[in-house]
Short mmCIF file of N, CA and C in Angstrom, two decimals:
data_model
loop_
_atom_site.label_atom_id
_atom_site.label_comp_id
_atom_site.label_asym_id
_atom_site.label_seq_id
_atom_site.Cartn_x
_atom_site.Cartn_y
_atom_site.Cartn_z
N MET Y 271 22.62 -13.78 3.49
CA MET Y 271 21.39 -13.19 3.59
C MET Y 271 21.35 -12.45 2.09
N HIS Y 272 20.03 -12.66 1.62
CA HIS Y 272 19.82 -11.77 0.24
C HIS Y 272 19.28 -10.71 0.27
N GLY Y 273 18.98 -10.03 1.27
CA GLY Y 273 18.24 -8.69 1.29
C GLY Y 273 16.67 -8.91 1.28
N ALA Y 274 16.03 -7.86 0.72
CA ALA Y 274 14.67 -7.97 1.03
C ALA Y 274 13.77 -8.57 -0.22
N VAL Y 275 14.56 -8.96 -1.30
CA VAL Y 275 14.15 -9.39 -2.54
C VAL Y 275 14.41 -10.92 -2.56
N PRO Y 276 13.02 -11.68 -2.47
CA PRO Y 276 13.22 -13.17 -2.40
C PRO Y 276 14.13 -13.65 -3.78
N ARG Y 277 14.96 -14.81 -3.56
CA ARG Y 277 15.66 -15.16 -4.69
C ARG Y 277 14.70 -16.09 -5.45
N SER Y 278 14.74 -16.04 -6.83
CA SER Y 278 13.72 -16.68 -7.72
C SER Y 278 14.05 -18.03 -7.85
N ASP Y 279 15.54 -18.58 -7.68
CA ASP Y 279 15.89 -19.81 -7.59
C ASP Y 279 15.45 -20.89 -6.47
N GLU Y 280 14.99 -20.04 -5.60
CA GLU Y 280 14.66 -20.93 -4.09
C GLU Y 280 13.18 -20.72 -4.13
N LEU Y 281 12.69 -22.06 -3.54
CA LEU Y 281 11.31 -22.15 -3.26
C LEU Y 281 11.11 -21.22 -2.12
N LEU Y 282 9.79 -20.71 -2.05
CA LEU Y 282 9.28 -20.14 -0.66
C LEU Y 282 9.10 -21.09 0.41
N GLU Y 283 9.23 -20.77 1.61
CA GLU Y 283 8.69 -21.73 2.67
C GLU Y 283 7.54 -21.47 2.92
N ALA Y 284 6.75 -20.36 2.80
CA ALA Y 284 5.73 -19.99 3.28
C ALA Y 284 5.23 -18.61 2.62
N ARG Y 285 3.80 -18.59 2.61
CA ARG Y 285 3.26 -17.43 2.07
C ARG Y 285 2.20 -16.99 3.00
N ILE Y 286 2.35 -16.11 3.85
CA ILE Y 286 1.27 -15.74 5.09
C ILE Y 286 0.52 -14.51 4.74
N GLY Y 287 -0.59 -14.91 4.53
CA GLY Y 287 -1.74 -13.73 4.32
C GLY Y 287 -1.86 -12.79 5.48
N ILE Y 288 -1.69 -11.57 5.50
CA ILE Y 288 -1.79 -10.65 6.54
C ILE Y 288 -3.06 -9.85 6.52
N ALA Y 289 -3.46 -9.56 4.97
CA ALA Y 289 -4.84 -8.95 4.71
C ALA Y 289 -5.37 -9.68 3.73
N SER Y 290 -6.46 -8.84 3.19
CA SER Y 290 -7.40 -9.77 2.42
C SER Y 290 -6.49 -9.80 0.75
N ASP Y 291 -5.70 -8.88 0.64
CA ASP Y 291 -4.99 -9.17 -0.73
C ASP Y 291 -3.44 -9.08 -0.32
N VAL Y 292 -2.76 -9.09 0.72
CA VAL Y 292 -1.40 -8.89 1.07
C VAL Y 292 -1.01 -10.33 1.59
N ALA Y 293 0.34 -10.77 1.33
CA ALA Y 293 0.89 -11.94 1.85
C ALA Y 293 2.39 -11.45 2.09
N LEU Y 294 2.82 -12.03 3.26
CA LEU Y 294 4.54 -11.76 3.46
C LEU Y 294 5.16 -13.19 2.84
N LEU Y 295 6.20 -13.04 2.37
CA LEU Y 295 7.09 -14.21 1.64
C LEU Y 295 8.17 -14.52 2.44
N VAL Y 296 8.05 -15.93 2.68
CA VAL Y 296 9.11 -16.42 3.77
C VAL Y 296 10.18 -17.20 3.18
N GLN Y 297 11.37 -17.09 3.08
CA GLN Y 297 12.32 -18.10 2.69
C GLN Y 297 13.67 -18.20 3.89
N HIS Y 298 13.78 -19.46 4.35
CA HIS Y 298 14.88 -19.76 5.46
C HIS Y 298 14.19 -18.90 6.68
N SER Y 299 13.11 -19.10 7.01
CA SER Y 299 12.54 -18.62 8.24
C SER Y 299 12.73 -16.96 8.41
N THR Y 300 12.87 -16.50 7.26
CA THR Y 300 13.01 -14.84 7.23
C THR Y 300 11.73 -14.35 6.22
N VAL Y 301 11.23 -13.14 6.85
CA VAL Y 301 10.54 -12.32 5.80
C VAL Y 301 11.53 -11.85 4.81
N VAL Y 302 11.04 -12.27 3.38
CA VAL Y 302 12.00 -11.64 2.39
C VAL Y 302 11.22 -10.57 1.41
N GLY Y 303 9.88 -10.62 1.57
CA GLY Y 303 9.25 -9.77 0.70
C GLY Y 303 7.62 -9.89 1.05
N TRP Y 304 7.02 -9.11 0.09
CA TRP Y 304 5.42 -9.20 0.12
C TRP Y 304 5.02 -9.01 -1.18
N SER Y 305 3.72 -9.53 -1.35
CA SER Y 305 3.18 -9.40 -2.74
C SER Y 305 1.50 -9.36 -2.38
N LEU Y 306 0.96 -8.72 -3.56
CA LEU Y 306 -0.40 -8.39 -3.74
C LEU Y 306 -1.10 -9.29 -4.46
N THR Y 307 -2.15 -10.02 -4.28
CA THR Y 307 -2.85 -10.97 -5.04
C THR Y 307 -3.56 -10.09 -6.45
N ALA Y 308 -3.77 -8.90 -6.06
CA ALA Y 308 -4.72 -8.23 -7.27
C ALA Y 308 -3.92 -6.80 -7.51
N PRO Y 309 -2.74 -6.61 -8.01
CA PRO Y 309 -2.09 -5.16 -7.87
C PRO Y 309 -2.93 -4.24 -8.53
N ALA Y 310 -3.45 -4.69 -9.66
CA ALA Y 310 -4.24 -3.75 -10.58
C ALA Y 310 -5.17 -3.04 -9.70
N ARG Y 311 -5.75 -3.68 -8.68
CA ARG Y 311 -6.80 -3.06 -7.99
C ARG Y 311 -6.27 -1.70 -7.29
N TYR Y 312 -5.23 -1.59 -6.93
CA TYR Y 312 -4.68 -0.37 -6.07
C TYR Y 312 -3.96 0.59 -6.97
N LEU Y 313 -3.97 0.48 -8.35
CA LEU Y 313 -3.49 1.45 -9.22
C LEU Y 313 -4.46 2.64 -9.20
N SER Y 314 -4.17 3.88 -9.37
CA SER Y 314 -5.00 5.01 -9.39
C SER Y 314 -4.52 6.06 -10.42
N THR Y 315 -5.45 6.79 -11.17
CA THR Y 315 -5.21 7.84 -12.11
C THR Y 315 -5.60 8.89 -11.44
N GLY Y 316 -6.17 9.09 -10.20
CA GLY Y 316 -6.61 10.51 -9.72
C GLY Y 316 -5.67 11.28 -8.90
N PHE Y 317 -4.54 10.90 -9.26
CA PHE Y 317 -3.33 11.60 -8.47
C PHE Y 317 -3.39 13.24 -9.24
N ARG Y 318 -3.45 14.27 -8.30
CA ARG Y 318 -2.99 15.57 -8.61
C ARG Y 318 -2.11 16.10 -7.74
N SER Y 319 -1.02 17.12 -8.44
CA SER Y 319 -0.06 17.51 -8.03
C SER Y 319 -0.41 18.47 -6.75
N PRO Y 320 0.26 18.63 -5.61
CA PRO Y 320 -0.23 19.59 -4.74
C PRO Y 320 -0.35 21.11 -5.35
N ALA Y 321 0.28 21.47 -6.28
CA ALA Y 321 -0.12 22.84 -6.90
C ALA Y 321 -1.50 22.78 -7.36
N ALA Y 322 -2.06 21.78 -7.58
CA ALA Y 322 -3.45 21.81 -8.29
C ALA Y 322 -4.57 21.78 -7.44
N LEU Y 323 -4.05 21.50 -6.11
CA LEU Y 323 -5.17 21.37 -4.95
C LEU Y 323 -5.48 22.91 -4.66
N PRO Y 324 -6.69 22.87 -4.16
CA PRO Y 324 -7.29 24.18 -3.81
C PRO Y 324 -6.52 24.66 -2.63
N ARG Y 325 -6.17 25.99 -2.40
CA ARG Y 325 -5.33 26.57 -1.37
C ARG Y 325 -6.01 26.50 0.14
N HIS Y 326 -7.40 26.53 0.13
CA HIS Y 326 -8.05 26.74 1.39
C HIS Y 326 -9.16 25.46 1.44
N PRO Y 327 -9.69 24.98 2.64
CA PRO Y 327 -10.58 24.14 2.54
C PRO Y 327 -12.06 24.87 2.26
N PRO Y 328 -13.11 24.26 1.75
CA PRO Y 328 -14.20 24.79 1.37
C PRO Y 328 -14.77 25.50 2.74
N PRO Y 329 -15.65 26.63 2.58
CA PRO Y 329 -16.15 27.28 3.82
C PRO Y 329 -16.72 26.41 4.78
N ALA Y 330 -17.59 25.54 4.25
CA ALA Y 330 -18.40 24.88 5.10
C ALA Y 330 -17.52 23.99 6.27
N THR Y 331 -16.26 23.75 5.92
CA THR Y 331 -15.35 22.77 6.81
C THR Y 331 -14.37 23.80 7.53
N ARG Y 332 -14.40 25.23 7.46
CA ARG Y 332 -13.64 26.01 8.27
C ARG Y 332 -14.68 26.42 9.34
N SER Y 333 -15.92 26.71 9.03
CA SER Y 333 -16.78 27.58 9.85
C SER Y 333 -17.55 26.48 10.86
N PRO Y 334 -17.16 26.82 12.44
CA PRO Y 334 -18.18 25.96 13.12
C PRO Y 334 -19.69 26.22 13.08
N SER Y 335 -20.16 27.38 12.62
CA SER Y 335 -21.40 27.54 12.57
C SER Y 335 -22.18 26.57 11.43
N ALA Y 336 -21.08 26.10 10.73
CA ALA Y 336 -21.86 25.10 9.35
C ALA Y 336 -22.08 23.78 10.14
N TRP Y 337 -21.44 23.50 11.40
CA TRP Y 337 -21.67 22.02 11.77
C TRP Y 337 -23.10 21.85 12.52
N THR Y 338 -23.84 22.95 12.59
CA THR Y 338 -25.27 22.77 13.43
C THR Y 338 -26.17 22.63 12.30
#
């Protein structure tokens, strides 16, 4: 067994689509990895560290009176 990384010198038996952009890679009847058809689509520059987040939610989300 070669672990979770497909060996590059062996052909894949199958590439099974499980979502619109995700496929499972199969070698020797075993799932050996996965791939994205458009990986750049899932990159994000909007990450903020937890320290930069507000300490409390806005008042409208804390107050039941705001729900009416």
